[in-house]
Amino acid sequence: MSATPALAAIGHNGGPALTPFDVSRDEIDALCAEARHWLDAGGIKTQADADGVSKLLDLLRKAIKRADERRAVEAKPHDEAKAEIQARYGALIQDNKSGKGRAVLAVETCKAALTPWLERQEAEKQAAAAAARRAADERAREAALALQLSKPSDLEEREHAEGLAQDARRAEAAAARAEQDRASARGGARAVTLRTTYRAEVTDETAFARWAWANCRADLSAALTAIAGRQVAAGTRGIPGVTVHEERKAV
């Protein structure tokens, strides 16, 4: 069985010339058909068969390399155009590890300027909310005490207690509004507010590892497996708790 399929010449039938992609497609399709023949034939039985498949493998590798080179040539103008567009817009709006565009830097400057003011406003609002909550709690206690001390038969006392209860309800509503009020700047379509984020810092790796083993064992196991894989790939052997499995495959 031949491992070198014959490929038709470009434009052999008088039609339009094949594109570089067409050439690689036809070449690889022919080689793939040859590979299927080997599978259909029941595998390798002789040294000649092995040498034939080795030759086919070499042809496939070379075909892949030629196809990748053709792809690079065909893609180059598009890649260059895309890179030029990315560079132009990147100077304005880029926001990644490579750098920040002017608009992104301006956004960060605005946020940096607003943050201290918003923090002061938030502190004032929280203080106001705390005061409103204390007042509401006090009104509620006064209303409850007045109701407890009033006589059912004394209309004036009952009316007084009900008036205090209404005051308490109004104070509660005011406290709830104050607790929902947040510092903001509303000069645009979306208000600018403060957002709280949290950053973890591991200060005791042993203690954290024990906690992770008890609470996030799957994540820790995946991380340990990745570390072991890197160490074994680098040639490290005899790692406690790690079994190295030897696998062989054609290259």
Short mmCIF file of C-alpha atoms in Angstrom, two decimals:
data_model
loop_
_atom_site.label_atom_id
_atom_site.label_comp_id
_atom_site.label_asym_id
_atom_site.label_seq_id
_atom_site.Cartn_x
_atom_site.Cartn_y
_atom_site.Cartn_z
CA MET A 1 0.00 0.00 0.00
CA SER A 2 1.51 3.31 -1.05
CA ALA A 3 2.11 6.00 1.55
CA THR A 4 2.68 8.73 -1.05
CA PRO A 5 -0.66 9.62 -2.68
CA ALA A 6 -0.46 11.38 -6.02
CA LEU A 7 -1.73 14.95 -5.89
CA ALA A 8 -3.28 16.69 -8.89
CA ALA A 9 -1.39 19.68 -10.23
CA ILE A 10 -2.83 23.15 -9.66
CA GLY A 11 -5.30 24.04 -12.40
CA HIS A 12 -4.82 20.65 -14.08
CA ASN A 13 -8.37 20.53 -15.39
CA GLY A 14 -8.34 23.97 -16.95
CA GLY A 15 -10.55 25.42 -14.25
CA PRO A 16 -9.66 28.17 -11.77
CA ALA A 17 -6.27 27.76 -10.13
CA LEU A 18 -6.42 26.19 -6.71
CA THR A 19 -5.89 28.50 -3.77
CA PRO A 20 -3.16 27.71 -1.22
CA PHE A 21 -5.88 26.42 1.08
CA ASP A 22 -7.26 24.17 -1.67
CA VAL A 23 -3.79 22.72 -2.21
CA SER A 24 -3.36 21.90 1.49
CA ARG A 25 -6.91 20.58 1.77
CA ASP A 26 -6.47 18.19 -1.17
CA GLU A 27 -3.03 17.12 0.05
CA ILE A 28 -4.19 16.42 3.59
CA ASP A 29 -7.42 14.74 2.44
CA ALA A 30 -5.39 12.33 0.32
CA LEU A 31 -3.06 11.55 3.21
CA CYS A 32 -6.01 11.08 5.61
CA ALA A 33 -7.56 8.65 3.12
CA GLU A 34 -4.28 6.73 3.11
CA ALA A 35 -4.32 6.64 6.93
CA ARG A 36 -7.86 5.23 6.86
CA HIS A 37 -6.68 2.48 4.51
CA TRP A 38 -4.14 1.40 7.12
CA LEU A 39 -6.84 1.22 9.77
CA ASP A 40 -9.18 -0.71 7.47
CA ALA A 41 -6.37 -3.13 6.66
CA GLY A 42 -6.24 -4.29 10.28
CA GLY A 43 -3.09 -2.60 11.51
CA ILE A 44 0.65 -3.12 11.09
CA LYS A 45 1.82 -6.71 10.59
CA THR A 46 5.30 -6.42 9.07
CA GLN A 47 8.36 -4.18 9.14
CA ALA A 48 7.40 -2.97 5.67
CA ASP A 49 3.99 -1.97 7.00
CA ALA A 50 5.64 -0.13 9.90
CA ASP A 51 8.00 1.67 7.52
CA GLY A 52 5.06 2.59 5.28
CA VAL A 53 3.12 4.11 8.16
CA SER A 54 6.27 5.91 9.32
CA LYS A 55 6.56 7.39 5.82
CA LEU A 56 2.89 8.41 5.93
CA LEU A 57 3.46 10.05 9.30
CA ASP A 58 6.37 12.00 7.84
CA LEU A 59 4.23 13.15 4.91
CA LEU A 60 1.45 14.24 7.26
CA ARG A 61 3.86 16.25 9.41
CA LYS A 62 5.25 17.97 6.34
CA ALA A 63 1.76 18.63 5.00
CA ILE A 64 0.76 20.16 8.35
CA LYS A 65 3.85 22.36 8.29
CA ARG A 66 3.13 23.53 4.72
CA ALA A 67 -0.51 24.19 5.59
CA ASP A 68 0.52 26.25 8.62
CA GLU A 69 2.95 28.25 6.49
CA ARG A 70 0.20 28.91 3.91
CA ARG A 71 -2.17 29.88 6.71
CA ALA A 72 0.39 32.34 8.08
CA VAL A 73 0.90 33.91 4.64
CA GLU A 74 -2.84 34.19 4.04
CA ALA A 75 -3.52 35.55 7.53
CA LYS A 76 -0.61 38.02 7.60
CA PRO A 77 -2.41 40.98 5.94
CA HIS A 78 -5.42 40.45 8.20
CA ASP A 79 -3.23 40.08 11.28
CA GLU A 80 -1.34 43.26 10.41
CA ALA A 81 -4.57 45.16 9.81
CA LYS A 82 -6.02 43.88 13.08
CA ALA A 83 -2.84 44.76 14.96
CA GLU A 84 -2.92 48.30 13.57
CA ILE A 85 -6.57 48.70 14.59
CA GLN A 86 -5.87 47.28 18.04
CA ALA A 87 -2.95 49.66 18.50
CA ARG A 88 -4.99 52.71 17.50
CA TYR A 89 -7.89 51.86 19.77
CA GLY A 90 -5.58 50.52 22.47
CA ALA A 91 -4.06 53.96 22.91
CA LEU A 92 -7.57 55.10 23.81
CA ILE A 93 -9.33 52.24 25.61
CA GLN A 94 -6.87 49.41 26.32
CA ASP A 95 -7.14 47.99 29.81
CA ASN A 96 -5.04 44.87 30.33
CA LYS A 97 -1.59 43.69 31.44
CA SER A 98 -0.02 45.36 28.41
CA GLY A 99 -1.11 48.82 29.46
CA LYS A 100 -3.96 51.30 29.80
CA GLY A 101 -5.40 53.70 27.25
CA ARG A 102 -5.94 57.39 27.87
CA ALA A 103 -9.67 57.00 28.51
CA VAL A 104 -9.10 54.21 31.05
CA LEU A 105 -6.48 56.30 32.85
CA ALA A 106 -8.92 59.23 32.91
CA VAL A 107 -11.63 56.96 34.36
CA GLU A 108 -9.25 55.85 37.10
CA THR A 109 -8.31 59.47 37.81
CA CYS A 110 -11.99 60.42 38.17
CA LYS A 111 -12.63 57.49 40.49
CA ALA A 112 -9.57 58.32 42.56
CA ALA A 113 -10.79 61.90 42.93
CA LEU A 114 -14.33 60.81 43.85
CA THR A 115 -13.38 58.09 46.35
CA PRO A 116 -12.32 60.34 49.30
CA TRP A 117 -15.42 62.50 48.86
CA LEU A 118 -17.70 59.46 48.67
CA GLU A 119 -16.02 57.98 51.75
CA ARG A 120 -16.70 61.16 53.72
CA GLN A 121 -20.29 61.24 52.51
CA GLU A 122 -20.73 57.57 53.36
CA ALA A 123 -19.38 58.10 56.87
CA GLU A 124 -21.82 60.98 57.40
CA LYS A 125 -24.74 58.93 56.08
CA GLN A 126 -23.84 55.97 58.27
CA ALA A 127 -23.67 58.24 61.31
CA ALA A 128 -27.07 59.71 60.40
CA ALA A 129 -28.51 56.23 59.91
CA ALA A 130 -27.18 55.12 63.30
CA ALA A 131 -28.74 58.17 64.95
CA ALA A 132 -32.05 57.55 63.18
CA ARG A 133 -31.98 53.92 64.30
CA ARG A 134 -31.35 54.94 67.92
CA ALA A 135 -34.21 57.43 67.73
CA ALA A 136 -36.54 54.81 66.21
CA ASP A 137 -35.66 52.29 68.90
CA GLU A 138 -36.26 54.89 71.59
CA ARG A 139 -39.65 55.85 70.08
CA ALA A 140 -40.59 52.17 69.94
CA ARG A 141 -39.68 51.67 73.60
CA GLU A 142 -41.66 54.77 74.62
CA ALA A 143 -44.69 53.62 72.63
CA ALA A 144 -44.53 50.11 74.07
CA LEU A 145 -44.21 51.45 77.63
CA ALA A 146 -47.10 53.92 77.16
CA LEU A 147 -49.32 51.16 75.81
CA GLN A 148 -48.37 48.88 78.68
CA LEU A 149 -49.15 51.53 81.32
CA SER A 150 -52.35 52.84 79.76
CA LYS A 151 -55.69 51.68 81.11
CA PRO A 152 -58.13 50.27 78.57
CA SER A 153 -60.82 52.41 80.17
CA ASP A 154 -58.79 55.65 79.94
CA LEU A 155 -59.35 57.05 76.44
CA GLU A 156 -56.84 59.86 76.87
CA GLU A 157 -54.06 57.49 77.88
CA ARG A 158 -54.90 55.14 74.99
CA GLU A 159 -54.87 58.03 72.51
CA HIS A 160 -51.53 59.17 73.89
CA ALA A 161 -50.11 55.65 73.52
CA GLU A 162 -51.44 55.42 69.96
CA GLY A 163 -49.83 58.77 69.13
CA LEU A 164 -46.50 57.49 70.39
CA ALA A 165 -46.94 54.31 68.35
CA GLN A 166 -47.50 56.37 65.19
CA ASP A 167 -44.39 58.40 66.00
CA ALA A 168 -42.49 55.15 66.44
CA ARG A 169 -43.67 53.86 63.05
CA ARG A 170 -42.62 57.09 61.34
CA ALA A 171 -39.23 56.95 63.10
CA GLU A 172 -38.79 53.33 61.98
CA ALA A 173 -39.54 54.28 58.36
CA ALA A 174 -37.08 57.18 58.56
CA ALA A 175 -34.40 54.90 60.02
CA ALA A 176 -34.97 52.33 57.25
CA ARG A 177 -34.60 55.04 54.59
CA ALA A 178 -31.44 56.34 56.22
CA GLU A 179 -29.95 52.85 56.35
CA GLN A 180 -30.61 52.40 52.62
CA ASP A 181 -29.17 55.79 51.69
CA ARG A 182 -25.71 55.55 50.18
CA ALA A 183 -23.16 58.12 49.10
CA SER A 184 -23.21 58.69 45.34
CA ALA A 185 -22.37 61.11 42.55
CA ARG A 186 -25.14 61.32 39.95
CA GLY A 187 -23.77 63.46 37.15
CA GLY A 188 -24.29 60.85 34.41
CA ALA A 189 -26.45 57.97 33.28
CA ARG A 190 -25.10 55.76 36.05
CA ALA A 191 -24.49 56.92 39.59
CA VAL A 192 -20.98 56.53 40.95
CA THR A 193 -20.99 54.75 44.30
CA LEU A 194 -18.55 53.04 46.62
CA ARG A 195 -18.02 49.31 46.26
CA THR A 196 -16.42 47.20 48.95
CA THR A 197 -14.04 44.48 47.80
CA TYR A 198 -12.01 41.99 49.79
CA ARG A 199 -8.43 40.83 49.20
CA ALA A 200 -7.05 37.66 50.73
CA GLU A 201 -3.54 37.45 52.16
CA VAL A 202 -2.25 34.11 53.40
CA THR A 203 -0.34 34.77 56.61
CA ASP A 204 -0.10 31.17 57.85
CA GLU A 205 0.28 28.74 54.97
CA THR A 206 0.18 25.63 57.15
CA ALA A 207 -3.02 26.67 58.90
CA PHE A 208 -4.63 27.62 55.60
CA ALA A 209 -3.56 24.33 54.00
CA ARG A 210 -5.24 22.43 56.84
CA TRP A 211 -8.41 24.49 56.39
CA ALA A 212 -8.37 24.00 52.61
CA TRP A 213 -7.90 20.25 53.00
CA ALA A 214 -10.98 20.13 55.22
CA ASN A 215 -13.15 22.56 53.26
CA CYS A 216 -11.86 22.72 49.65
CA ARG A 217 -10.27 19.33 49.15
CA ALA A 218 -11.09 19.08 45.43
CA ASP A 219 -9.43 22.43 44.68
CA LEU A 220 -6.39 21.57 46.80
CA SER A 221 -6.09 18.14 45.18
CA ALA A 222 -6.18 19.71 41.71
CA ALA A 223 -3.46 22.18 42.70
CA LEU A 224 -1.29 19.42 44.18
CA THR A 225 -1.76 17.28 41.07
CA ALA A 226 -0.65 20.17 38.88
CA ILE A 227 2.46 20.73 41.03
CA ALA A 228 3.29 17.03 40.92
CA GLY A 229 2.85 16.98 37.15
CA ARG A 230 5.28 19.86 36.70
CA GLN A 231 7.86 18.26 38.98
CA VAL A 232 7.66 14.86 37.27
CA ALA A 233 7.83 16.46 33.83
CA ALA A 234 10.98 18.28 34.97
CA GLY A 235 12.57 14.94 35.92
CA THR A 236 11.99 14.87 39.68
CA ARG A 237 11.51 11.38 41.09
CA GLY A 238 10.97 9.95 44.55
CA ILE A 239 8.40 12.57 45.57
CA PRO A 240 6.61 11.42 48.75
CA GLY A 241 2.99 10.57 48.06
CA VAL A 242 3.42 10.64 44.27
CA THR A 243 3.46 7.58 41.99
CA VAL A 244 5.14 8.11 38.62
CA HIS A 245 3.47 6.18 35.81
CA GLU A 246 5.55 5.51 32.70
CA GLU A 247 3.64 5.76 29.42
CA ARG A 248 4.93 5.20 25.89
CA LYS A 249 3.57 6.44 22.58
CA ALA A 250 4.87 7.00 19.12
CA VAL A 251 6.39 10.44 18.43
#
